[in-house]
Short mmCIF file of C-alpha atoms and ligand atoms in Angstrom, two decimals:
data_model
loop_
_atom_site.label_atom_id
_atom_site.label_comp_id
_atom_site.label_asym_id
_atom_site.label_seq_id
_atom_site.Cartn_x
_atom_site.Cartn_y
_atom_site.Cartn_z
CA UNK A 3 17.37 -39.91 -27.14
CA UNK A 4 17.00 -35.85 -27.63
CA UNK A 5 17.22 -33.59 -24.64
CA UNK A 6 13.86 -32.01 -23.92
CA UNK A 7 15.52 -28.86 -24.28
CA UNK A 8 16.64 -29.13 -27.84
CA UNK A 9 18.10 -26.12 -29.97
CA UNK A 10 14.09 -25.61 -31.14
CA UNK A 11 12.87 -25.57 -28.10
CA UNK A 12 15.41 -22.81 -26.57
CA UNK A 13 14.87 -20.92 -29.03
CA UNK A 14 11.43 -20.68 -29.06
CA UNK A 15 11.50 -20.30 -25.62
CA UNK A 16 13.10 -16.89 -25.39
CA UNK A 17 11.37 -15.56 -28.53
CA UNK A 18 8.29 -15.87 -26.07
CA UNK A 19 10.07 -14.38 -23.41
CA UNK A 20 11.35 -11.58 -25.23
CA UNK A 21 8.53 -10.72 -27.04
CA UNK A 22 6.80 -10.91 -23.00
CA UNK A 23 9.34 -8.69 -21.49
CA UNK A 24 8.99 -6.28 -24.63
CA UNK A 25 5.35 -6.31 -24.13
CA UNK A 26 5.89 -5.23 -20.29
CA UNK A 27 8.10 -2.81 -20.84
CA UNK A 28 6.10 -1.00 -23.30
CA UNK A 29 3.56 -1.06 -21.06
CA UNK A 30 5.36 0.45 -18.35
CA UNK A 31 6.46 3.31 -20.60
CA UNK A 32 2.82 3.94 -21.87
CA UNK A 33 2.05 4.17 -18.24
CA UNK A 34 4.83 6.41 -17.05
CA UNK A 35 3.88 9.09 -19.79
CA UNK A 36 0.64 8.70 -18.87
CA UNK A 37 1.15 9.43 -15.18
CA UNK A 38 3.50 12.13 -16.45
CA UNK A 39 1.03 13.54 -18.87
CA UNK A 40 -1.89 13.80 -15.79
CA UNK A 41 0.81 15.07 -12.95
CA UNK A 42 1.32 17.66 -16.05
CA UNK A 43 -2.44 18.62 -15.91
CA UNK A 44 -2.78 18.31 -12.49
CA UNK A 45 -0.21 20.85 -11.36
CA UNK A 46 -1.85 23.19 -14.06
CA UNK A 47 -4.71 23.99 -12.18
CA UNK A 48 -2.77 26.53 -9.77
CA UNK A 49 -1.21 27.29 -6.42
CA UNK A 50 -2.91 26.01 -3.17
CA UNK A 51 -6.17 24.69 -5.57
CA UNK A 52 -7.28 21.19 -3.90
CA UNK A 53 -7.85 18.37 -6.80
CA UNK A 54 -10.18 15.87 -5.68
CA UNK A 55 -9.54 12.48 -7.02
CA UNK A 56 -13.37 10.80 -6.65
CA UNK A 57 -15.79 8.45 -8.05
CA UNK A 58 -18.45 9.79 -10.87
CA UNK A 59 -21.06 11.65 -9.46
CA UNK A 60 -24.63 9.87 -9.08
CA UNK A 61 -27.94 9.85 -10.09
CA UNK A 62 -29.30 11.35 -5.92
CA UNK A 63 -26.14 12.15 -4.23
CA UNK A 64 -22.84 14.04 -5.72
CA UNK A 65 -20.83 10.80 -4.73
CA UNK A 66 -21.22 6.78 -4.29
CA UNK A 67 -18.29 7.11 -1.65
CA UNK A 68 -19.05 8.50 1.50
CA UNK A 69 -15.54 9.48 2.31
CA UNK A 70 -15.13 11.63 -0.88
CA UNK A 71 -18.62 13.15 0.11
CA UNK A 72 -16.85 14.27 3.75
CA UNK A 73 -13.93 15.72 1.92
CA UNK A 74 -16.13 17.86 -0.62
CA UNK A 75 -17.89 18.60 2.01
CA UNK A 76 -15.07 19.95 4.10
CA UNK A 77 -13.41 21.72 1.39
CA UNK A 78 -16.73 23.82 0.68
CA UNK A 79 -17.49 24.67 4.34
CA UNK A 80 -14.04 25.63 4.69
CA UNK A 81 -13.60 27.80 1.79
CA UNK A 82 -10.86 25.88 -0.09
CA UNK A 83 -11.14 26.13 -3.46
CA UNK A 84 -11.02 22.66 -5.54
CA UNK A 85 -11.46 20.63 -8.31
CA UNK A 86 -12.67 17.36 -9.11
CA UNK A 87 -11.02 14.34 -11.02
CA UNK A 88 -13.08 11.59 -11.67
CA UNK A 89 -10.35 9.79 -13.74
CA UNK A 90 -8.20 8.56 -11.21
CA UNK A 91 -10.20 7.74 -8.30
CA UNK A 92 -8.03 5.55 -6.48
CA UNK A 93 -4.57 6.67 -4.95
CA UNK A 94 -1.44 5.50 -3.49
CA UNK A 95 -3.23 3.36 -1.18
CA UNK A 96 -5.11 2.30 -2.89
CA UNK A 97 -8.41 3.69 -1.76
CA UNK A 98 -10.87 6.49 -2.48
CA UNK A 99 -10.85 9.28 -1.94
CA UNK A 100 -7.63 11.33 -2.49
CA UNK A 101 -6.02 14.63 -3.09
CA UNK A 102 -3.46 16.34 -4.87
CA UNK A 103 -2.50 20.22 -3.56
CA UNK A 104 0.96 21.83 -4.90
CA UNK A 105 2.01 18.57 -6.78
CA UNK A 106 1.72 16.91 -3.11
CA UNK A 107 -0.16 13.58 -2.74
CA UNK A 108 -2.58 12.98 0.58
CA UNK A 109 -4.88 9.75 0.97
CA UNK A 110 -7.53 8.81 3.43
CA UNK A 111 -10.33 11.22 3.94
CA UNK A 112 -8.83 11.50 7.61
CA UNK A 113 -5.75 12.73 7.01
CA UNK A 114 -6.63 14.55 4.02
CA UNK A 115 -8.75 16.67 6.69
CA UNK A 116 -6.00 17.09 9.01
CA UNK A 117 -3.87 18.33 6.57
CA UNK A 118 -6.00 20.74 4.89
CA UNK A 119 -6.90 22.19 8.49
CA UNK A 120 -3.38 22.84 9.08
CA UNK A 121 -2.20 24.39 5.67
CA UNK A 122 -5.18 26.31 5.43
CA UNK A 123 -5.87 27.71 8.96
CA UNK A 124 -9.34 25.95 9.01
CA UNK A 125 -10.90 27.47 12.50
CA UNK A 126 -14.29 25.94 12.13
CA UNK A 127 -13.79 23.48 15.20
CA UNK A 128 -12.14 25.61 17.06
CA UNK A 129 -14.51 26.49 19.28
CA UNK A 130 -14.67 23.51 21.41
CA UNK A 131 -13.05 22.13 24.64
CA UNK A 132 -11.25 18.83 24.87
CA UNK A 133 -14.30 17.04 26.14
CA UNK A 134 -16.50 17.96 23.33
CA UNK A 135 -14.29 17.14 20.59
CA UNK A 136 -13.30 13.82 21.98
CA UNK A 137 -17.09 13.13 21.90
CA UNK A 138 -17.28 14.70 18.66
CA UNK A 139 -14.25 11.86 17.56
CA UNK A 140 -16.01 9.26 19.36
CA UNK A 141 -18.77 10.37 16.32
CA UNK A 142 -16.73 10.33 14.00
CA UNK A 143 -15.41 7.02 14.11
CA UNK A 144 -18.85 5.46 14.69
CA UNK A 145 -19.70 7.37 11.34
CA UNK A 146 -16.39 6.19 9.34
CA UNK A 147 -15.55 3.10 10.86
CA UNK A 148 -18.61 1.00 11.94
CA UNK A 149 -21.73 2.66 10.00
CA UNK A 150 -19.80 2.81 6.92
CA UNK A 151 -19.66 -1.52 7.18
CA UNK A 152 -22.80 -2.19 7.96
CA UNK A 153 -24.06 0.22 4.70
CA UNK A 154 -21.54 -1.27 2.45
CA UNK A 155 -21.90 -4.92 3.85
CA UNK A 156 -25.81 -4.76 2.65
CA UNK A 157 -25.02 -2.89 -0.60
CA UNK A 158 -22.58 -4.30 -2.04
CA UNK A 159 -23.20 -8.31 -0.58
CA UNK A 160 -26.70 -8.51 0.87
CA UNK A 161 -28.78 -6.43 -1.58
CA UNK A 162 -25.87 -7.72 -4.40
CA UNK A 163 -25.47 -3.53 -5.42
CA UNK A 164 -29.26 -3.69 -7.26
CA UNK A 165 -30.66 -1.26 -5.34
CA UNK A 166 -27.27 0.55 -5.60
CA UNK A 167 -27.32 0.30 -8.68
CA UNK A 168 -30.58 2.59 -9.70
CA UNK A 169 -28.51 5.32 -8.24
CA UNK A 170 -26.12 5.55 -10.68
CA UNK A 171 -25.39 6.01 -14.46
CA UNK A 172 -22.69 3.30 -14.93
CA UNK A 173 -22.21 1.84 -18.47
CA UNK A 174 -24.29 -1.63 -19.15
CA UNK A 175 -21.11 -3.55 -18.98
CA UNK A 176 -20.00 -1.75 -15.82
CA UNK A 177 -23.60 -2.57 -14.43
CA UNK A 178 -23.52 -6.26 -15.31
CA UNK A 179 -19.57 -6.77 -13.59
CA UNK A 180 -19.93 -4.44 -10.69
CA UNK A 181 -22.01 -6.85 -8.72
CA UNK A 182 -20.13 -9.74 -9.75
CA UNK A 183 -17.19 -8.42 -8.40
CA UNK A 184 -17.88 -6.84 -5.56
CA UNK A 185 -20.72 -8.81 -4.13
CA UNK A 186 -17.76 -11.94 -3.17
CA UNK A 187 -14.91 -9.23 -2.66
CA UNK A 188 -17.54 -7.72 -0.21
CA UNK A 189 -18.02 -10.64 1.69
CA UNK A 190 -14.44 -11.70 2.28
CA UNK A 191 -13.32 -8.61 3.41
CA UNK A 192 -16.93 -8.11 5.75
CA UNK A 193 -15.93 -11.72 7.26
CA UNK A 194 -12.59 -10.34 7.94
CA UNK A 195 -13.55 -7.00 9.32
CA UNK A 196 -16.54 -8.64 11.66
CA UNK A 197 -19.50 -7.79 10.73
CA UNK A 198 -19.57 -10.17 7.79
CA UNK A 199 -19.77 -13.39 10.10
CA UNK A 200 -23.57 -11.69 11.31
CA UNK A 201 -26.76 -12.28 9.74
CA UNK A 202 -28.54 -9.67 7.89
CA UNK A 203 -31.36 -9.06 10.33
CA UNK A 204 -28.54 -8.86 12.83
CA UNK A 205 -26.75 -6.42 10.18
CA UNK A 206 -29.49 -4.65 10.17
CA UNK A 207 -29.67 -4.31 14.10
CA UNK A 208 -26.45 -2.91 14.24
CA UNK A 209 -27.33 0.01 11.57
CA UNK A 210 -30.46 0.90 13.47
CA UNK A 211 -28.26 0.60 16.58
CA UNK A 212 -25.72 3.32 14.81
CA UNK A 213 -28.47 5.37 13.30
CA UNK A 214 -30.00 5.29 17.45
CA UNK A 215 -27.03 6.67 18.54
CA UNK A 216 -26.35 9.25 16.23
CA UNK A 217 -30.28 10.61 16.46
CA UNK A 218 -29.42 10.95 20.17
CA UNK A 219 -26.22 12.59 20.12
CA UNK A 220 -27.83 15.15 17.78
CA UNK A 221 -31.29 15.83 19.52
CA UNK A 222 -32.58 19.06 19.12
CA UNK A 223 -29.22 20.52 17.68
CA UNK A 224 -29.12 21.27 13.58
CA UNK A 225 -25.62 19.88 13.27
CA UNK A 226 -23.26 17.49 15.05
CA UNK A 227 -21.38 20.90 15.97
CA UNK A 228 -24.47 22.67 17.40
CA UNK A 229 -25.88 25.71 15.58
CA UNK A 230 -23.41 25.80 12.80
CA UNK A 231 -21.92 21.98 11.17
CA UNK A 232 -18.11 20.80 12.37
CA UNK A 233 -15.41 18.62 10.58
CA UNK A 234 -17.15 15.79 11.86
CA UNK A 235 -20.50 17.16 10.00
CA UNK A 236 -18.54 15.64 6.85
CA UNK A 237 -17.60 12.65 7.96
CA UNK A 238 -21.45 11.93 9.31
CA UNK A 239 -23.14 14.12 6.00
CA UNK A 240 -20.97 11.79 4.04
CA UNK A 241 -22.30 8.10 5.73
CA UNK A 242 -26.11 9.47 6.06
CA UNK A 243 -26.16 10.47 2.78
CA UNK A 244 -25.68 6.84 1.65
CA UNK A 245 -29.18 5.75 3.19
CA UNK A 246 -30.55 8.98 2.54
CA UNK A 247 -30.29 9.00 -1.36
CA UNK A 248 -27.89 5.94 -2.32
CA UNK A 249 -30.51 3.51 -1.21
CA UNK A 250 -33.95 4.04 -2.64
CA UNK A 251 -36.84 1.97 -1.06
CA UNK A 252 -34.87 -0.14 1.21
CA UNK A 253 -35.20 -0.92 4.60
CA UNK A 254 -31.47 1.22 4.99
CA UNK A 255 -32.74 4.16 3.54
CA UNK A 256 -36.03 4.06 5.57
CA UNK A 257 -34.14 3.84 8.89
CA UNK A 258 -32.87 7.85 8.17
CA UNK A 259 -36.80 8.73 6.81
CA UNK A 260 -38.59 7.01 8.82
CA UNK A 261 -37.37 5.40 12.07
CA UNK A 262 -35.20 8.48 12.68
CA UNK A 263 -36.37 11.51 10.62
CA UNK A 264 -34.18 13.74 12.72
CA UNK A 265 -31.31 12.10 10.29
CA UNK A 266 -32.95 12.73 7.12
CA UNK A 267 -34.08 16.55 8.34
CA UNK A 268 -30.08 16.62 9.30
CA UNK A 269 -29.00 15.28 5.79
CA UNK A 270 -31.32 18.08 3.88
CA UNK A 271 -30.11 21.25 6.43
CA UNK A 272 -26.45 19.64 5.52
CA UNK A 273 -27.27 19.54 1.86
CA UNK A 274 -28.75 23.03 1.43
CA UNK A 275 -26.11 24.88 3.51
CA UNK A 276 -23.04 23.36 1.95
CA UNK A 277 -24.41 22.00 -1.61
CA UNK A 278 -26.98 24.54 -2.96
CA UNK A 279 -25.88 23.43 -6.14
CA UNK A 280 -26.82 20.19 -5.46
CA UNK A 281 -28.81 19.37 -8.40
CA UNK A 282 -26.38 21.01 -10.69
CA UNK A 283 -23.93 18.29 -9.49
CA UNK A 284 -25.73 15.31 -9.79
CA UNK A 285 -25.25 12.62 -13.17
CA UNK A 286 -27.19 13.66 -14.86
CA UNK A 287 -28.04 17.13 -13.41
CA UNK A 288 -31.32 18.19 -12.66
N1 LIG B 319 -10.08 5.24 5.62
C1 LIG B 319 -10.29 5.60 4.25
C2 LIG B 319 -11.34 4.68 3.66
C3 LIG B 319 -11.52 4.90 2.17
C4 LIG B 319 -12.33 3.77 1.54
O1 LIG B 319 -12.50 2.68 2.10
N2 LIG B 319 -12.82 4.05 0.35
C5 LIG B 319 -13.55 3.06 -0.38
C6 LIG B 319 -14.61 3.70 -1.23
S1 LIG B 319 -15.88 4.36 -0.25
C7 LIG B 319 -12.59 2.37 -1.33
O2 LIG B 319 -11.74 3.01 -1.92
N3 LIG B 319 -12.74 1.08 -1.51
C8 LIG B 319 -11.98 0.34 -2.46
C9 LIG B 319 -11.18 -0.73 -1.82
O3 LIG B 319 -11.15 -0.82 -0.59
O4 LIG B 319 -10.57 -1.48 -2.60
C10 LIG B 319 -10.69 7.08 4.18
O5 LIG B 319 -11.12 7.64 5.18
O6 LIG B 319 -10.51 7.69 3.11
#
């Protein structure tokens, strides 16, 4: 009786794998000169120039992602000059947004902000004492951290991203796999975070909770920082924004315009101080 592995069969065998292998590796060369070619263009734009790596802009708001939102947003009330890359939005972690300054990486909105402080000299928060900005932090991560789920939680699983969706230009095909993808993807990782295992009236509770909180910590003031906006202005601009323009007609957006108007007046001081070209930015612009 023949082997199973006769002569043929060997042979055949490693054709295949060859012609895999040769199929990887040209892959992984396309790729490297690729990244080569863009690290190329990147470092072109000059010395100390930020380059924001970020999703394509939208149809109401400059961005989809509320953490590239705070980092535009910082770099313009700060002064930095940048520019934007919509090619490449995700980075070495993974996640968007993400900068390259000097041929130097930095990911997470966070630590992008940190960093930018420091090489540029940013002063805008100095002005308060270690009481207020531990508040101000306290803000901050209600903003990033817990808002930011429950808006993504109903716009990308609950709603299933079609009210999302009329916010932005994507492609048809893009339109017809985004929610597809991300409505299951959504879930899994909500159920993991927490807030995934709650219902969506309960979902719901918690936003108006959030949305409470932040109407009370800004009363009468115009920003988060008092009389002129603070680095955590961008991280709180960036969530609002997604319930002020990034849901249309919902229930979300309506907690910002109508249950706590002193959010939406916030987002439109926020927008015409730091983004008077708003309009200009927008896909397609007005
Ligand atoms: N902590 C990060 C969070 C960034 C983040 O979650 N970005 C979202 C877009 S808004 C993302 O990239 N999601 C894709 C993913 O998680 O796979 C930051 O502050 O930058």
């Amino acid at each position: 009786m023949e082997e199973w592995w006769t002569r043929e069969w060997l042979r055949h065998t490693s054709a295949i794998l060859t012609a895999v292998s040769a199929v990887l590796l040209a892959g992984k060369v396309v790729s490297n000169w690729r990244q080569r070619r863009l690290r190329q263009e990147w470092e072109s734009i000059g010395h100390d120039v930020v380059l924001l790596h970020q999703f394509r802009r939208g149809k109401y708001c400059p961005n989809l992602g509320p953490y590239a939102l705070k980092v535009e947003t910082f770099l313009r009330m700060a002064a930095i000059k940048y520019k934007v890359d919509t090619k490449t939005p995700f980075g070495p972690k993974g996640k968007c947004p993400w900068i390259t300054i000097n041929g130097e990486d930095v990911a997470d909105s966070e630590f992008i902000l940190e960093y930018l402080t420091k090489r540029f000299n940013v002063k805008i928060d100095n002005r308060f004492g270690q009481q207020k900005a531990a508040s101000l932090e306290a803000v901050r991560v209600l903003a990033d951290e817990h808002l930011f789920w429950c808006v993504v939680v109903w716009r990308y699983w609950l709603d299933g991203a079609v009210t999302f969706l009329k916010t932005q230009g994507f492609k048809p095909l893009l339109k017809l796999v985004f929610p597809l993808f991300l409505k299951y993807g959504m879930r899994r990782r909500a159920r993991h975070q927490g807030i995934g295992v709650h219902s969506p009236d309960e979902i719901y509770h918690i936003c108006k909770k959030d949305c409470n909180t932040l109407a009370g910590f800004l009363g009468e003031e115009d920003f988060f920082g008092g009389e002129e906006p603070c680095t955590v202005d961008c991280a709180v601009f960036g969530q609002l924004a997604q319930l002020m323009w990034n849901a249309p007609g919902s229930r979300y957006e309506a907690l910002v315009t109508d249950v706590y108007p002193s959010l939406a007046r916030y987002c439109l001081r926020m927008k015409e101080r730091v983004f008077p070209d708003w309009d200009q930015l927008l896909d397609p612009p007005q």
